[in-house]
């Protein structure tokens, strides 16, 4: 008995899209390879790290789409994380001293946007909230650490970020009520 496997032909649009993605990926890889080499030869500050993380952010947000957690909340959280890391890299390697104020403001804005996305369409988004929970916990922990380390200076952005993350987490837990624990077990279940 002879079995013939037939698959549908790949359309021209899909083939063109795959070629464009492959070309963009190769350009990004070439840039990621050449930037550190240029930075070493030219010397100076580590500008290549900023270029590399910017390329990674663009590639991660727009080219390499997530296969599992592709929803509005997880994409906003991913953008907030990548932007915060980029701001910290700029602060550490080019111009220092301002990231302690800028990163909490960016995280606060992300928490506001995530909270709006969650409560605007709660029935659809309630199953996509693990990235939001992780962002809130990270913001609360970093706010506590930041406020305890920099006591001598006014760090209002850290306090606002941590308190709003706590409020969003409390509102999310109160919206779920008693079923929050069983819902949270679904997020971390390995079965």
mmCIF file with all atom_site columns, C-alpha atoms in Angstrom, residues 1-177:
data_model
loop_
_atom_site.group_PDB
_atom_site.id
_atom_site.type_symbol
_atom_site.label_atom_id
_atom_site.label_alt_id
_atom_site.label_comp_id
_atom_site.label_asym_id
_atom_site.label_entity_id
_atom_site.label_seq_id
_atom_site.pdbx_PDB_ins_code
_atom_site.Cartn_x
_atom_site.Cartn_y
_atom_site.Cartn_z
_atom_site.occupancy
_atom_site.B_iso_or_equiv
_atom_site.pdbx_formal_charge
_atom_site.auth_seq_id
_atom_site.auth_comp_id
_atom_site.auth_asym_id
_atom_site.auth_atom_id
_atom_site.pdbx_PDB_model_num
ATOM 1   C CA . UNK A 1 1   ? 0.000   0.000  0.000  1.00 0.00 ? 1   UNK A CA 1
ATOM 2   C CA . UNK A 1 2   ? 1.399   3.342  -1.021 1.00 0.00 ? 2   UNK A CA 1
ATOM 3   C CA . UNK A 1 3   ? 0.645   6.381  1.090  1.00 0.00 ? 3   UNK A CA 1
ATOM 4   C CA . UNK A 1 4   ? 0.973   9.815  -0.439 1.00 0.00 ? 4   UNK A CA 1
ATOM 5   C CA . UNK A 1 5   ? 1.422   12.728 1.906  1.00 0.00 ? 5   UNK A CA 1
ATOM 6   C CA . UNK A 1 6   ? 0.145   15.914 0.389  1.00 0.00 ? 6   UNK A CA 1
ATOM 7   C CA . UNK A 1 7   ? 0.531   19.289 1.945  1.00 0.00 ? 7   UNK A CA 1
ATOM 8   C CA . UNK A 1 8   ? -0.987  22.493 0.713  1.00 0.00 ? 8   UNK A CA 1
ATOM 9   C CA . UNK A 1 9   ? 1.271   24.653 -1.400 1.00 0.00 ? 9   UNK A CA 1
ATOM 10  C CA . UNK A 1 10  ? 2.834   27.595 0.335  1.00 0.00 ? 10  UNK A CA 1
ATOM 11  C CA . UNK A 1 11  ? 1.257   30.747 -0.996 1.00 0.00 ? 11  UNK A CA 1
ATOM 12  C CA . UNK A 1 12  ? 3.248   33.562 -2.518 1.00 0.00 ? 12  UNK A CA 1
ATOM 13  C CA . UNK A 1 13  ? 2.338   35.938 0.316  1.00 0.00 ? 13  UNK A CA 1
ATOM 14  C CA . UNK A 1 14  ? 3.536   33.503 2.971  1.00 0.00 ? 14  UNK A CA 1
ATOM 15  C CA . UNK A 1 15  ? 6.713   32.803 1.024  1.00 0.00 ? 15  UNK A CA 1
ATOM 16  C CA . UNK A 1 16  ? 7.382   36.531 0.611  1.00 0.00 ? 16  UNK A CA 1
ATOM 17  C CA . UNK A 1 17  ? 6.691   37.126 4.318  1.00 0.00 ? 17  UNK A CA 1
ATOM 18  C CA . UNK A 1 18  ? 9.120   34.338 5.284  1.00 0.00 ? 18  UNK A CA 1
ATOM 19  C CA . UNK A 1 19  ? 11.806  35.802 2.989  1.00 0.00 ? 19  UNK A CA 1
ATOM 20  C CA . UNK A 1 20  ? 11.328  39.269 4.480  1.00 0.00 ? 20  UNK A CA 1
ATOM 21  C CA . UNK A 1 21  ? 11.573  37.885 8.038  1.00 0.00 ? 21  UNK A CA 1
ATOM 22  C CA . UNK A 1 22  ? 14.704  35.938 7.151  1.00 0.00 ? 22  UNK A CA 1
ATOM 23  C CA . UNK A 1 23  ? 16.291  39.005 5.551  1.00 0.00 ? 23  UNK A CA 1
ATOM 24  C CA . UNK A 1 24  ? 15.469  41.185 8.576  1.00 0.00 ? 24  UNK A CA 1
ATOM 25  C CA . UNK A 1 25  ? 16.835  38.520 10.898 1.00 0.00 ? 25  UNK A CA 1
ATOM 26  C CA . UNK A 1 26  ? 20.079  38.335 8.925  1.00 0.00 ? 26  UNK A CA 1
ATOM 27  C CA . UNK A 1 27  ? 20.431  42.132 8.966  1.00 0.00 ? 27  UNK A CA 1
ATOM 28  C CA . UNK A 1 28  ? 19.895  42.139 12.724 1.00 0.00 ? 28  UNK A CA 1
ATOM 29  C CA . UNK A 1 29  ? 22.435  39.371 13.229 1.00 0.00 ? 29  UNK A CA 1
ATOM 30  C CA . UNK A 1 30  ? 24.994  41.164 11.057 1.00 0.00 ? 30  UNK A CA 1
ATOM 31  C CA . UNK A 1 31  ? 24.428  44.400 12.978 1.00 0.00 ? 31  UNK A CA 1
ATOM 32  C CA . UNK A 1 32  ? 24.698  42.567 16.295 1.00 0.00 ? 32  UNK A CA 1
ATOM 33  C CA . UNK A 1 33  ? 28.011  41.111 15.146 1.00 0.00 ? 33  UNK A CA 1
ATOM 34  C CA . UNK A 1 34  ? 29.524  44.278 13.697 1.00 0.00 ? 34  UNK A CA 1
ATOM 35  C CA . UNK A 1 35  ? 28.512  46.840 16.379 1.00 0.00 ? 35  UNK A CA 1
ATOM 36  C CA . UNK A 1 36  ? 30.700  45.482 19.215 1.00 0.00 ? 36  UNK A CA 1
ATOM 37  C CA . UNK A 1 37  ? 33.620  45.147 16.831 1.00 0.00 ? 37  UNK A CA 1
ATOM 38  C CA . UNK A 1 38  ? 33.210  48.778 15.706 1.00 0.00 ? 38  UNK A CA 1
ATOM 39  C CA . UNK A 1 39  ? 32.859  49.882 19.319 1.00 0.00 ? 39  UNK A CA 1
ATOM 40  C CA . UNK A 1 40  ? 36.113  48.144 20.252 1.00 0.00 ? 40  UNK A CA 1
ATOM 41  C CA . UNK A 1 41  ? 38.021  49.674 17.304 1.00 0.00 ? 41  UNK A CA 1
ATOM 42  C CA . UNK A 1 42  ? 36.577  53.167 17.696 1.00 0.00 ? 42  UNK A CA 1
ATOM 43  C CA . UNK A 1 43  ? 36.761  53.092 21.463 1.00 0.00 ? 43  UNK A CA 1
ATOM 44  C CA . UNK A 1 44  ? 34.826  55.300 23.813 1.00 0.00 ? 44  UNK A CA 1
ATOM 45  C CA . UNK A 1 45  ? 31.731  54.426 25.759 1.00 0.00 ? 45  UNK A CA 1
ATOM 46  C CA . UNK A 1 46  ? 29.853  51.172 25.226 1.00 0.00 ? 46  UNK A CA 1
ATOM 47  C CA . UNK A 1 47  ? 27.302  52.489 22.743 1.00 0.00 ? 47  UNK A CA 1
ATOM 48  C CA . UNK A 1 48  ? 27.122  49.073 21.091 1.00 0.00 ? 48  UNK A CA 1
ATOM 49  C CA . UNK A 1 49  ? 25.231  47.672 24.097 1.00 0.00 ? 49  UNK A CA 1
ATOM 50  C CA . UNK A 1 50  ? 22.513  50.243 23.523 1.00 0.00 ? 50  UNK A CA 1
ATOM 51  C CA . UNK A 1 51  ? 22.346  49.381 19.841 1.00 0.00 ? 51  UNK A CA 1
ATOM 52  C CA . UNK A 1 52  ? 22.232  45.655 20.596 1.00 0.00 ? 52  UNK A CA 1
ATOM 53  C CA . UNK A 1 53  ? 19.423  45.979 23.153 1.00 0.00 ? 53  UNK A CA 1
ATOM 54  C CA . UNK A 1 54  ? 17.473  48.311 20.851 1.00 0.00 ? 54  UNK A CA 1
ATOM 55  C CA . UNK A 1 55  ? 17.755  45.785 18.039 1.00 0.00 ? 55  UNK A CA 1
ATOM 56  C CA . UNK A 1 56  ? 16.688  43.025 20.403 1.00 0.00 ? 56  UNK A CA 1
ATOM 57  C CA . UNK A 1 57  ? 13.690  45.065 21.586 1.00 0.00 ? 57  UNK A CA 1
ATOM 58  C CA . UNK A 1 58  ? 12.543  45.778 18.043 1.00 0.00 ? 58  UNK A CA 1
ATOM 59  C CA . UNK A 1 59  ? 13.050  42.169 16.988 1.00 0.00 ? 59  UNK A CA 1
ATOM 60  C CA . UNK A 1 60  ? 11.321  40.802 20.095 1.00 0.00 ? 60  UNK A CA 1
ATOM 61  C CA . UNK A 1 61  ? 8.321   43.133 19.823 1.00 0.00 ? 61  UNK A CA 1
ATOM 62  C CA . UNK A 1 62  ? 7.635   43.196 16.098 1.00 0.00 ? 62  UNK A CA 1
ATOM 63  C CA . UNK A 1 63  ? 9.457   40.421 14.243 1.00 0.00 ? 63  UNK A CA 1
ATOM 64  C CA . UNK A 1 64  ? 9.617   37.367 16.506 1.00 0.00 ? 64  UNK A CA 1
ATOM 65  C CA . UNK A 1 65  ? 6.059   37.104 17.739 1.00 0.00 ? 65  UNK A CA 1
ATOM 66  C CA . UNK A 1 66  ? 5.270   34.934 20.748 1.00 0.00 ? 66  UNK A CA 1
ATOM 67  C CA . UNK A 1 67  ? 3.686   31.588 20.054 1.00 0.00 ? 67  UNK A CA 1
ATOM 68  C CA . UNK A 1 68  ? 1.973   31.086 23.421 1.00 0.00 ? 68  UNK A CA 1
ATOM 69  C CA . UNK A 1 69  ? 1.522   34.316 25.374 1.00 0.00 ? 69  UNK A CA 1
ATOM 70  C CA . UNK A 1 70  ? 0.566   36.599 22.498 1.00 0.00 ? 70  UNK A CA 1
ATOM 71  C CA . UNK A 1 71  ? -2.000  38.925 24.022 1.00 0.00 ? 71  UNK A CA 1
ATOM 72  C CA . UNK A 1 72  ? -2.177  42.613 24.768 1.00 0.00 ? 72  UNK A CA 1
ATOM 73  C CA . UNK A 1 73  ? -1.180  42.364 28.432 1.00 0.00 ? 73  UNK A CA 1
ATOM 74  C CA . UNK A 1 74  ? 1.890   40.196 27.848 1.00 0.00 ? 74  UNK A CA 1
ATOM 75  C CA . UNK A 1 75  ? 3.037   42.388 24.954 1.00 0.00 ? 75  UNK A CA 1
ATOM 76  C CA . UNK A 1 76  ? 2.776   45.542 27.059 1.00 0.00 ? 76  UNK A CA 1
ATOM 77  C CA . UNK A 1 77  ? 4.660   43.865 29.918 1.00 0.00 ? 77  UNK A CA 1
ATOM 78  C CA . UNK A 1 78  ? 7.356   42.702 27.511 1.00 0.00 ? 78  UNK A CA 1
ATOM 79  C CA . UNK A 1 79  ? 7.672   46.231 26.088 1.00 0.00 ? 79  UNK A CA 1
ATOM 80  C CA . UNK A 1 80  ? 7.917   47.717 29.591 1.00 0.00 ? 80  UNK A CA 1
ATOM 81  C CA . UNK A 1 81  ? 10.638  45.230 30.540 1.00 0.00 ? 81  UNK A CA 1
ATOM 82  C CA . UNK A 1 82  ? 12.669  45.844 27.372 1.00 0.00 ? 82  UNK A CA 1
ATOM 83  C CA . UNK A 1 83  ? 12.311  49.626 27.672 1.00 0.00 ? 83  UNK A CA 1
ATOM 84  C CA . UNK A 1 84  ? 13.358  49.572 31.312 1.00 0.00 ? 84  UNK A CA 1
ATOM 85  C CA . UNK A 1 85  ? 16.450  47.492 30.568 1.00 0.00 ? 85  UNK A CA 1
ATOM 86  C CA . UNK A 1 86  ? 17.335  49.855 27.717 1.00 0.00 ? 86  UNK A CA 1
ATOM 87  C CA . UNK A 1 87  ? 17.001  52.873 30.022 1.00 0.00 ? 87  UNK A CA 1
ATOM 88  C CA . UNK A 1 88  ? 19.203  51.199 32.631 1.00 0.00 ? 88  UNK A CA 1
ATOM 89  C CA . UNK A 1 89  ? 21.845  50.379 29.996 1.00 0.00 ? 89  UNK A CA 1
ATOM 90  C CA . UNK A 1 90  ? 21.834  53.991 28.766 1.00 0.00 ? 90  UNK A CA 1
ATOM 91  C CA . UNK A 1 91  ? 22.104  55.198 32.360 1.00 0.00 ? 91  UNK A CA 1
ATOM 92  C CA . UNK A 1 92  ? 24.992  52.894 33.230 1.00 0.00 ? 92  UNK A CA 1
ATOM 93  C CA . UNK A 1 93  ? 27.086  53.252 30.083 1.00 0.00 ? 93  UNK A CA 1
ATOM 94  C CA . UNK A 1 94  ? 26.411  56.736 28.682 1.00 0.00 ? 94  UNK A CA 1
ATOM 95  C CA . UNK A 1 95  ? 24.774  59.303 30.933 1.00 0.00 ? 95  UNK A CA 1
ATOM 96  C CA . UNK A 1 96  ? 24.252  58.324 34.555 1.00 0.00 ? 96  UNK A CA 1
ATOM 97  C CA . UNK A 1 97  ? 22.003  59.284 37.380 1.00 0.00 ? 97  UNK A CA 1
ATOM 98  C CA . UNK A 1 98  ? 18.542  59.630 35.897 1.00 0.00 ? 98  UNK A CA 1
ATOM 99  C CA . UNK A 1 99  ? 17.344  56.026 35.492 1.00 0.00 ? 99  UNK A CA 1
ATOM 100 C CA . UNK A 1 100 ? 16.298  55.823 39.146 1.00 0.00 ? 100 UNK A CA 1
ATOM 101 C CA . UNK A 1 101 ? 13.548  58.315 38.241 1.00 0.00 ? 101 UNK A CA 1
ATOM 102 C CA . UNK A 1 102 ? 12.858  57.342 34.627 1.00 0.00 ? 102 UNK A CA 1
ATOM 103 C CA . UNK A 1 103 ? 12.446  53.576 34.980 1.00 0.00 ? 103 UNK A CA 1
ATOM 104 C CA . UNK A 1 104 ? 9.750   53.815 37.722 1.00 0.00 ? 104 UNK A CA 1
ATOM 105 C CA . UNK A 1 105 ? 7.840   56.326 35.597 1.00 0.00 ? 105 UNK A CA 1
ATOM 106 C CA . UNK A 1 106 ? 7.933   53.954 32.616 1.00 0.00 ? 106 UNK A CA 1
ATOM 107 C CA . UNK A 1 107 ? 6.879   51.026 34.835 1.00 0.00 ? 107 UNK A CA 1
ATOM 108 C CA . UNK A 1 108 ? 4.085   53.115 36.383 1.00 0.00 ? 108 UNK A CA 1
ATOM 109 C CA . UNK A 1 109 ? 2.805   53.978 32.894 1.00 0.00 ? 109 UNK A CA 1
ATOM 110 C CA . UNK A 1 110 ? 2.918   50.309 31.958 1.00 0.00 ? 110 UNK A CA 1
ATOM 111 C CA . UNK A 1 111 ? 1.019   49.313 35.095 1.00 0.00 ? 111 UNK A CA 1
ATOM 112 C CA . UNK A 1 112 ? -1.669  51.894 34.291 1.00 0.00 ? 112 UNK A CA 1
ATOM 113 C CA . UNK A 1 113 ? -1.978  50.581 30.726 1.00 0.00 ? 113 UNK A CA 1
ATOM 114 C CA . UNK A 1 114 ? -2.057  46.945 31.859 1.00 0.00 ? 114 UNK A CA 1
ATOM 115 C CA . UNK A 1 115 ? -4.692  47.762 34.486 1.00 0.00 ? 115 UNK A CA 1
ATOM 116 C CA . UNK A 1 116 ? -6.795  49.502 31.852 1.00 0.00 ? 116 UNK A CA 1
ATOM 117 C CA . UNK A 1 117 ? -6.476  46.539 29.476 1.00 0.00 ? 117 UNK A CA 1
ATOM 118 C CA . UNK A 1 118 ? -7.384  44.111 32.241 1.00 0.00 ? 118 UNK A CA 1
ATOM 119 C CA . UNK A 1 119 ? -10.429 45.859 33.662 1.00 0.00 ? 119 UNK A CA 1
ATOM 120 C CA . UNK A 1 120 ? -11.719 47.164 30.326 1.00 0.00 ? 120 UNK A CA 1
ATOM 121 C CA . UNK A 1 121 ? -12.335 43.602 29.111 1.00 0.00 ? 121 UNK A CA 1
ATOM 122 C CA . UNK A 1 122 ? -11.983 41.500 32.249 1.00 0.00 ? 122 UNK A CA 1
ATOM 123 C CA . UNK A 1 123 ? -13.769 38.378 30.978 1.00 0.00 ? 123 UNK A CA 1
ATOM 124 C CA . UNK A 1 124 ? -11.382 37.961 28.047 1.00 0.00 ? 124 UNK A CA 1
ATOM 125 C CA . UNK A 1 125 ? -8.209  39.141 29.768 1.00 0.00 ? 125 UNK A CA 1
ATOM 126 C CA . UNK A 1 126 ? -8.555  37.422 33.151 1.00 0.00 ? 126 UNK A CA 1
ATOM 127 C CA . UNK A 1 127 ? -6.719  34.346 31.880 1.00 0.00 ? 127 UNK A CA 1
ATOM 128 C CA . UNK A 1 128 ? -3.802  36.422 30.523 1.00 0.00 ? 128 UNK A CA 1
ATOM 129 C CA . UNK A 1 129 ? -2.745  38.021 33.775 1.00 0.00 ? 129 UNK A CA 1
ATOM 130 C CA . UNK A 1 130 ? 0.357   36.124 34.866 1.00 0.00 ? 130 UNK A CA 1
ATOM 131 C CA . UNK A 1 131 ? 2.672   38.683 33.188 1.00 0.00 ? 131 UNK A CA 1
ATOM 132 C CA . UNK A 1 132 ? 0.733   41.450 34.973 1.00 0.00 ? 132 UNK A CA 1
ATOM 133 C CA . UNK A 1 133 ? 1.095   39.693 38.331 1.00 0.00 ? 133 UNK A CA 1
ATOM 134 C CA . UNK A 1 134 ? 4.834   39.257 37.760 1.00 0.00 ? 134 UNK A CA 1
ATOM 135 C CA . UNK A 1 135 ? 5.199   42.909 36.734 1.00 0.00 ? 135 UNK A CA 1
ATOM 136 C CA . UNK A 1 136 ? 3.332   44.073 39.842 1.00 0.00 ? 136 UNK A CA 1
ATOM 137 C CA . UNK A 1 137 ? 5.432   41.873 42.124 1.00 0.00 ? 137 UNK A CA 1
ATOM 138 C CA . UNK A 1 138 ? 8.657   43.033 40.472 1.00 0.00 ? 138 UNK A CA 1
ATOM 139 C CA . UNK A 1 139 ? 7.587   46.679 40.817 1.00 0.00 ? 139 UNK A CA 1
ATOM 140 C CA . UNK A 1 140 ? 6.664   46.223 44.487 1.00 0.00 ? 140 UNK A CA 1
ATOM 141 C CA . UNK A 1 141 ? 9.932   44.453 45.314 1.00 0.00 ? 141 UNK A CA 1
ATOM 142 C CA . UNK A 1 142 ? 12.072  46.949 43.400 1.00 0.00 ? 142 UNK A CA 1
ATOM 143 C CA . UNK A 1 143 ? 10.205  49.829 45.028 1.00 0.00 ? 143 UNK A CA 1
ATOM 144 C CA . UNK A 1 144 ? 10.880  48.443 48.495 1.00 0.00 ? 144 UNK A CA 1
ATOM 145 C CA . UNK A 1 145 ? 14.550  47.830 47.702 1.00 0.00 ? 145 UNK A CA 1
ATOM 146 C CA . UNK A 1 146 ? 14.962  51.225 46.045 1.00 0.00 ? 146 UNK A CA 1
ATOM 147 C CA . UNK A 1 147 ? 13.285  53.137 48.867 1.00 0.00 ? 147 UNK A CA 1
ATOM 148 C CA . UNK A 1 148 ? 15.370  51.336 51.475 1.00 0.00 ? 148 UNK A CA 1
ATOM 149 C CA . UNK A 1 149 ? 18.666  51.943 49.624 1.00 0.00 ? 149 UNK A CA 1
ATOM 150 C CA . UNK A 1 150 ? 18.149  55.616 48.743 1.00 0.00 ? 150 UNK A CA 1
ATOM 151 C CA . UNK A 1 151 ? 16.690  57.049 51.926 1.00 0.00 ? 151 UNK A CA 1
ATOM 152 C CA . UNK A 1 152 ? 18.584  60.332 51.831 1.00 0.00 ? 152 UNK A CA 1
ATOM 153 C CA . UNK A 1 153 ? 17.042  61.448 48.542 1.00 0.00 ? 153 UNK A CA 1
ATOM 154 C CA . UNK A 1 154 ? 13.454  61.926 47.503 1.00 0.00 ? 154 UNK A CA 1
ATOM 155 C CA . UNK A 1 155 ? 12.400  58.995 45.363 1.00 0.00 ? 155 UNK A CA 1
ATOM 156 C CA . UNK A 1 156 ? 8.758   59.776 44.721 1.00 0.00 ? 156 UNK A CA 1
ATOM 157 C CA . UNK A 1 157 ? 8.672   57.767 41.475 1.00 0.00 ? 157 UNK A CA 1
ATOM 158 C CA . UNK A 1 158 ? 9.613   54.551 43.285 1.00 0.00 ? 158 UNK A CA 1
ATOM 159 C CA . UNK A 1 159 ? 6.920   55.132 45.914 1.00 0.00 ? 159 UNK A CA 1
ATOM 160 C CA . UNK A 1 160 ? 4.234   55.864 43.308 1.00 0.00 ? 160 UNK A CA 1
ATOM 161 C CA . UNK A 1 161 ? 5.218   52.851 41.216 1.00 0.00 ? 161 UNK A CA 1
ATOM 162 C CA . UNK A 1 162 ? 5.204   50.451 44.164 1.00 0.00 ? 162 UNK A CA 1
ATOM 163 C CA . UNK A 1 163 ? 1.959   51.743 45.651 1.00 0.00 ? 163 UNK A CA 1
ATOM 164 C CA . UNK A 1 164 ? 0.115   51.671 42.336 1.00 0.00 ? 164 UNK A CA 1
ATOM 165 C CA . UNK A 1 165 ? 1.379   48.144 41.626 1.00 0.00 ? 165 UNK A CA 1
ATOM 166 C CA . UNK A 1 166 ? 0.085   47.128 45.054 1.00 0.00 ? 166 UNK A CA 1
ATOM 167 C CA . UNK A 1 167 ? -3.294  48.772 44.356 1.00 0.00 ? 167 UNK A CA 1
ATOM 168 C CA . UNK A 1 168 ? -3.596  47.036 40.970 1.00 0.00 ? 168 UNK A CA 1
ATOM 169 C CA . UNK A 1 169 ? -2.708  43.672 42.488 1.00 0.00 ? 169 UNK A CA 1
ATOM 170 C CA . UNK A 1 170 ? -5.222  44.182 45.307 1.00 0.00 ? 170 UNK A CA 1
ATOM 171 C CA . UNK A 1 171 ? -7.942  45.219 42.834 1.00 0.00 ? 171 UNK A CA 1
ATOM 172 C CA . UNK A 1 172 ? -7.234  42.146 40.717 1.00 0.00 ? 172 UNK A CA 1
ATOM 173 C CA . UNK A 1 173 ? -7.379  39.841 43.746 1.00 0.00 ? 173 UNK A CA 1
ATOM 174 C CA . UNK A 1 174 ? -10.597 41.467 45.017 1.00 0.00 ? 174 UNK A CA 1
ATOM 175 C CA . UNK A 1 175 ? -12.196 41.141 41.563 1.00 0.00 ? 175 UNK A CA 1
ATOM 176 C CA . UNK A 1 176 ? -11.526 37.405 41.603 1.00 0.00 ? 176 UNK A CA 1
ATOM 177 C CA . UNK A 1 177 ? -12.461 37.007 45.244 1.00 0.00 ? 177 UNK A CA 1
#
